[in-house]
Tab-separated table of C-alpha atoms in Angstrom:
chain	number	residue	atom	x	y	z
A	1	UNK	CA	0.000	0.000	0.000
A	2	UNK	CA	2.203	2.683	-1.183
A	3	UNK	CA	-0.368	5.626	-0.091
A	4	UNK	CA	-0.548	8.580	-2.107
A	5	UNK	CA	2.470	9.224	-4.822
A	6	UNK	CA	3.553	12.128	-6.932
A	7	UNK	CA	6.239	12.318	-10.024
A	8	UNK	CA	8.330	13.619	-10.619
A	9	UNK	CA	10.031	14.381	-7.038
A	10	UNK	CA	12.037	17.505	-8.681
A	11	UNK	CA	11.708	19.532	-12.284
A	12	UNK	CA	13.359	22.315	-13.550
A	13	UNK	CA	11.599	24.430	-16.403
A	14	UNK	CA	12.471	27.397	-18.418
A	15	UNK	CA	9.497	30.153	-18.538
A	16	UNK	CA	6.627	28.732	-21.329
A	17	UNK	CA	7.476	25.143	-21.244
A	18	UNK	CA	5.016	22.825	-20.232
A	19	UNK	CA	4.343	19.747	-17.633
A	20	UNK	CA	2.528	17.491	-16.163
A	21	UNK	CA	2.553	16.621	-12.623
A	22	UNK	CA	1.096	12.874	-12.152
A	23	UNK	CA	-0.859	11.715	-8.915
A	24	UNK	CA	-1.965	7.926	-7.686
A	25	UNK	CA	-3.869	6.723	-4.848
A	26	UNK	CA	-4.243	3.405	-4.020
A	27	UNK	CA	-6.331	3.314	-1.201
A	28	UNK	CA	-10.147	3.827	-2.897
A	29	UNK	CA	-10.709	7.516	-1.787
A	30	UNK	CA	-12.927	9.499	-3.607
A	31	UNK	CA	-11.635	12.839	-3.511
A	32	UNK	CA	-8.297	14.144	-4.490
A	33	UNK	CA	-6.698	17.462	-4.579
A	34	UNK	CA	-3.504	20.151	-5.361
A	35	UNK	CA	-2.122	22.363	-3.412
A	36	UNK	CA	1.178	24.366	-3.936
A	37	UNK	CA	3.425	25.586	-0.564
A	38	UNK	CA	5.541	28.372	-1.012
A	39	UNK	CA	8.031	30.080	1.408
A	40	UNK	CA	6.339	30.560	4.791
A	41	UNK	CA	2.893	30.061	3.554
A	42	UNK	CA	0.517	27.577	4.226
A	43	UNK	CA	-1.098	25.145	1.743
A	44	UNK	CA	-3.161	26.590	-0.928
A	45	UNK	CA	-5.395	24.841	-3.038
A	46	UNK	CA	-5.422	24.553	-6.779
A	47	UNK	CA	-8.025	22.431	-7.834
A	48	UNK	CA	-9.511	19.494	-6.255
A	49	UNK	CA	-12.133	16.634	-7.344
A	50	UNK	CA	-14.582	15.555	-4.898
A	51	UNK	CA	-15.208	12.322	-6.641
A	52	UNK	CA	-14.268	10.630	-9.859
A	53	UNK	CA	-15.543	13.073	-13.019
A	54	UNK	CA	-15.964	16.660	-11.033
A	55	UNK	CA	-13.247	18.499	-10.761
A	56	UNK	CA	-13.340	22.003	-9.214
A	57	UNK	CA	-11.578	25.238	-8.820
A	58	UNK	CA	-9.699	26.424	-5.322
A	59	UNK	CA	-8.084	29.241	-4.119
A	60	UNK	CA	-4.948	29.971	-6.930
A	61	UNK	CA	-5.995	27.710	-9.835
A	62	UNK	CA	-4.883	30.156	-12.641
A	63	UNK	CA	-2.180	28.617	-14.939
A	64	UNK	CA	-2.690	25.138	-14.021
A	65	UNK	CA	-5.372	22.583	-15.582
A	66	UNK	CA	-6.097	19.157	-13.964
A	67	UNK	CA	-7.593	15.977	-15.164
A	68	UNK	CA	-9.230	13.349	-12.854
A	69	UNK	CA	-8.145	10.185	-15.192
A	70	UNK	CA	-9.544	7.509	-12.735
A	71	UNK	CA	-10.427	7.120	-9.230
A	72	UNK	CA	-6.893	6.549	-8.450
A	73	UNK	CA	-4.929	9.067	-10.508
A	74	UNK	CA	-5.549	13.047	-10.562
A	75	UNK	CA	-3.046	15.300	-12.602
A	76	UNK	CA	-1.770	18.859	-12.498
A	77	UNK	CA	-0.914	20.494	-15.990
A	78	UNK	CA	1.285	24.121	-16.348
A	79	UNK	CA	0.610	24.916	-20.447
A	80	UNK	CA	2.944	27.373	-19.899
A	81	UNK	CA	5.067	27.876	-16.899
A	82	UNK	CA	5.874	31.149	-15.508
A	83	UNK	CA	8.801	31.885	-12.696
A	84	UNK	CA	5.784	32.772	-10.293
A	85	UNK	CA	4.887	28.745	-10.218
A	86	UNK	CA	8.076	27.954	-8.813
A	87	UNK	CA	6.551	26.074	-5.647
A	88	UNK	CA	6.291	22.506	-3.955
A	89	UNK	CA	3.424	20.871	-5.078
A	90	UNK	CA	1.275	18.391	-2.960
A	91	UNK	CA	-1.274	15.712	-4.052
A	92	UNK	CA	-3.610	14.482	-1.534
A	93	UNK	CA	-6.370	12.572	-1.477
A	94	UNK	CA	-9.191	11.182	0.949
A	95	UNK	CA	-11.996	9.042	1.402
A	96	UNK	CA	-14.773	11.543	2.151
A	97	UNK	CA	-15.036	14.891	2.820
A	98	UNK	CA	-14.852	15.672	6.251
A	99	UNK	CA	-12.132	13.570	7.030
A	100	UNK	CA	-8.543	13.019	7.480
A	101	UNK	CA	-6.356	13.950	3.912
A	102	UNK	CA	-2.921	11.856	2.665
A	103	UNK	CA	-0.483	13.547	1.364
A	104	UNK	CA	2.071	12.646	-1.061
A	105	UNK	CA	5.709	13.735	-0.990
A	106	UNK	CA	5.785	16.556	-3.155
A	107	UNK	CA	7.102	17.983	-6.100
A	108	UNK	CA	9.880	20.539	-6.496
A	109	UNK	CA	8.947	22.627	-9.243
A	110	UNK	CA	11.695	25.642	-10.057
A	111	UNK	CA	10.738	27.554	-13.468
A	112	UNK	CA	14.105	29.464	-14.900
B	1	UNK	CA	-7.869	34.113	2.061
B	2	UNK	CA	-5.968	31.410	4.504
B	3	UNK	CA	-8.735	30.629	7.277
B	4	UNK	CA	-6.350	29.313	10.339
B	5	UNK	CA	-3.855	31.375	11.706
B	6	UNK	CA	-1.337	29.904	13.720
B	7	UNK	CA	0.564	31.648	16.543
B	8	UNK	CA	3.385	31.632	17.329
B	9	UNK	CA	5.159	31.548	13.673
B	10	UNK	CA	8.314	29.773	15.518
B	11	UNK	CA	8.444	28.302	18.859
B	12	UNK	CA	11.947	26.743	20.401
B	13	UNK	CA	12.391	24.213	23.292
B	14	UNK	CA	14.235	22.200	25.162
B	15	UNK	CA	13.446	18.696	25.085
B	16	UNK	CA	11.266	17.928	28.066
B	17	UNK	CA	9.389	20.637	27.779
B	18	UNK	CA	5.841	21.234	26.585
B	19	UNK	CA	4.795	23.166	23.428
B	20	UNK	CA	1.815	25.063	22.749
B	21	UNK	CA	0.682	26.117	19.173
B	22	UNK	CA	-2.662	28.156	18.833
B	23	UNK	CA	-4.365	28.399	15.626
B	24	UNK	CA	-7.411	30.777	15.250
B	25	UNK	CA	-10.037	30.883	12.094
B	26	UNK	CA	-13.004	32.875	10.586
B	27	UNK	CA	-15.753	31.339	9.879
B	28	UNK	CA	-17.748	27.881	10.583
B	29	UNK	CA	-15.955	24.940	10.314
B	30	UNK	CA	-17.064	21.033	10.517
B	31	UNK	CA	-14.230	20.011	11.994
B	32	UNK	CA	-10.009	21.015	12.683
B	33	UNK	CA	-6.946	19.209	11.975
B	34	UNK	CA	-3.279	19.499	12.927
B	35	UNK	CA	-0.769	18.570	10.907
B	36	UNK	CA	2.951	17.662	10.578
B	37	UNK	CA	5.337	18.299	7.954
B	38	UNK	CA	9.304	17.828	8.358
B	39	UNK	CA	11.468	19.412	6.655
B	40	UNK	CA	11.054	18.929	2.758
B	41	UNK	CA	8.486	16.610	3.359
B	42	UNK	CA	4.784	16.079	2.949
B	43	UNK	CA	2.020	17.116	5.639
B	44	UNK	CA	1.216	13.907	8.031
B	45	UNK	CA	-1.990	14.302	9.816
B	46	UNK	CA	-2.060	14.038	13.526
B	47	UNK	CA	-5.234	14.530	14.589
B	48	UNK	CA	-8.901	16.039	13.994
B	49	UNK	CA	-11.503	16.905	16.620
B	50	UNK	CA	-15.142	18.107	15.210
B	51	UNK	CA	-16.761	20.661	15.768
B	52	UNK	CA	-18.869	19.686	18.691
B	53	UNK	CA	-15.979	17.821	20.458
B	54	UNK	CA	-14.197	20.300	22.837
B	55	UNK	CA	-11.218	18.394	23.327
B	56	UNK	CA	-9.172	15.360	21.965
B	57	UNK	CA	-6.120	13.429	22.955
B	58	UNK	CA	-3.674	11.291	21.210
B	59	UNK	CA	-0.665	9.981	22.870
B	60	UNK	CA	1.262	13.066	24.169
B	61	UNK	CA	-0.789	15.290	22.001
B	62	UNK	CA	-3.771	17.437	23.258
B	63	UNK	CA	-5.734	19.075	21.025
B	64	UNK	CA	-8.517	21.524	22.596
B	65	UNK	CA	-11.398	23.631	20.559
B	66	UNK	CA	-13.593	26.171	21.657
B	67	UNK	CA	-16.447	27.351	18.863
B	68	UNK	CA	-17.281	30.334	20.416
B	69	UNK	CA	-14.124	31.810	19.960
B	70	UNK	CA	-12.784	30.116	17.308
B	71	UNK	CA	-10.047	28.708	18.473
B	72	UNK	CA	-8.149	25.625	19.189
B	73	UNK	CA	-4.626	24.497	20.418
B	74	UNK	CA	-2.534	21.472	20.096
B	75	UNK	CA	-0.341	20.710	23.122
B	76	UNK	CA	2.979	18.222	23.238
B	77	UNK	CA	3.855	17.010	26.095
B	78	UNK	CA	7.060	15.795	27.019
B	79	UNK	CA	8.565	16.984	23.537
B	80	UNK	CA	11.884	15.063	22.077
B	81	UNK	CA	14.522	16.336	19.615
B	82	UNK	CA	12.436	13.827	16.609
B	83	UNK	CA	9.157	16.069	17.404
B	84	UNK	CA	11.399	19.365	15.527
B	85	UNK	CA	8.937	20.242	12.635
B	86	UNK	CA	6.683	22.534	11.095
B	87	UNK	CA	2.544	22.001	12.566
B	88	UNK	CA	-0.144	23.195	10.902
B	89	UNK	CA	-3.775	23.472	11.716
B	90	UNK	CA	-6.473	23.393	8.606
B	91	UNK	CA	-9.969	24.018	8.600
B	92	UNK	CA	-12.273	21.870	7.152
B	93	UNK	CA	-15.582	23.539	5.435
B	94	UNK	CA	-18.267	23.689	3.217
B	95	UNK	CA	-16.097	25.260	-0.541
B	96	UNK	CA	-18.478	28.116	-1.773
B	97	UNK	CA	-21.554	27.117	-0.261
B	98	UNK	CA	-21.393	24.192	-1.922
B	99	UNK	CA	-21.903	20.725	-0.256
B	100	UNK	CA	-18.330	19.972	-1.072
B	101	UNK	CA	-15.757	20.279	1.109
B	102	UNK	CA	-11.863	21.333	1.659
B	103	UNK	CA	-9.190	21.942	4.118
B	104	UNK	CA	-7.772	25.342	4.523
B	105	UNK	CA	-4.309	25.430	6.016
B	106	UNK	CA	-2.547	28.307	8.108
B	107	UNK	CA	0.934	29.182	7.777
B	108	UNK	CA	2.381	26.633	10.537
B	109	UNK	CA	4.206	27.285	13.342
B	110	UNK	CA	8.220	26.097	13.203
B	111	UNK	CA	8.558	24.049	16.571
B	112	UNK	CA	12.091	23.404	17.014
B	113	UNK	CA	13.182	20.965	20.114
B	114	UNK	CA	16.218	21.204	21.302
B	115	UNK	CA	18.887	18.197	22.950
């Protein structure tokens, strides 16, 4: 039961390439979601998907798409990345709402 | 907007000692939860007491909430050197007033526990 995972652990970019960041669960929740952490700050959320086929915006989700492939796996696209995306991003996921989240490791994300 | 705040932004220790982190919100919530996060690592959750519970514990943490003032704290007892690490509280609510819901996380407080 590996938990939650993300890849890649660390990416470098130059400004208007693109990526994907890939999530899996493998513990059956239904809801998933991204946040970024920057310097200091708390978590903020990008999108999240309460269940398999929704997905929804959160609090920064400008610059970044997502697709909800599966139950298990929930991705994070930049079209074009910009030095102000230079974050760690976190993929968590949890059964239901209302209760405990899993995070993955992260990703290091530095855009040149 | 970030909906916990926690205070204080750093807190140091020596081992032995206990440590108090406060985290304060806005609005309404269905229920808090601290969380862990060493350095470079992801967020480990360490516990969550509802909104109608006034106080939890887990081991040698103690985790207290108080509605009216919107509030809660999360005490270690008896800290240790491996407990060094950033805590955070989040929030968990109603998105938009919606009937979907998310965590919203404050800035942490840096506990640092020294030998």
């Amino acid at each position: 039961n590996a938990g939650v995972t993300q890849t890649p652990k660390f990416q470098v970019l130059k400004t208007g390439q693109s990526m994907t960041l890939q999530c899996a669960q493998d513990m059956n929740h239904n809801s998933m979601y991204w946040y970024r952490q920057d310097p200091g700050m708390g978590l903020r959320l990008i999108y999240y998907s309460a269940s398999e086929g929704t997905t929804d915006k959160g609090e920064v989700p400008n610059g970044y798409n997502v697709s909800r492939l599966n139950k298990r796996e929930f991705s994070l696209r930049l079209e074009s990345a910009a030095p102000s995306q230079t974050s760690v991003y976190f993929c968590a996921s949890r059964k239901r709402q209302e209760e405990t989240q899993y995070f993955g490791p992260g990703t290091r994300l530095l855009v040149l | 907007s970030q909906q916990g705040e926690e205070d204080p932004q750093a807190l140091s220790i020596q081992e032995g000692e206990n440590a108090t982190m406060n985290c304060s919100y806005k609005t309404s919530i269905n229920n808090l939860q601290w969380y862990r996060q060493n350095s470079g690592r992801g967020l480990v959750h360490l516990i969550l007491i509802r909104s109608n519970e006034r106080e939890k514990h887990s081991g040698r943490l103690r985790v207290t909430l108080d509605t009216s003032k919107k509030s809660s704290s999360l005490l270690i007892t008896a800290s240790r050197a491996a407990d060094t690490a950033s805590y955070f509280c989040a929030t968990d609510a109603p998105w938009s007033g919606g009937s979907n819901y998310k965590l919203t996380f404050g800035k942490g407080t840096l506990l640092t526990v020294n030998p």
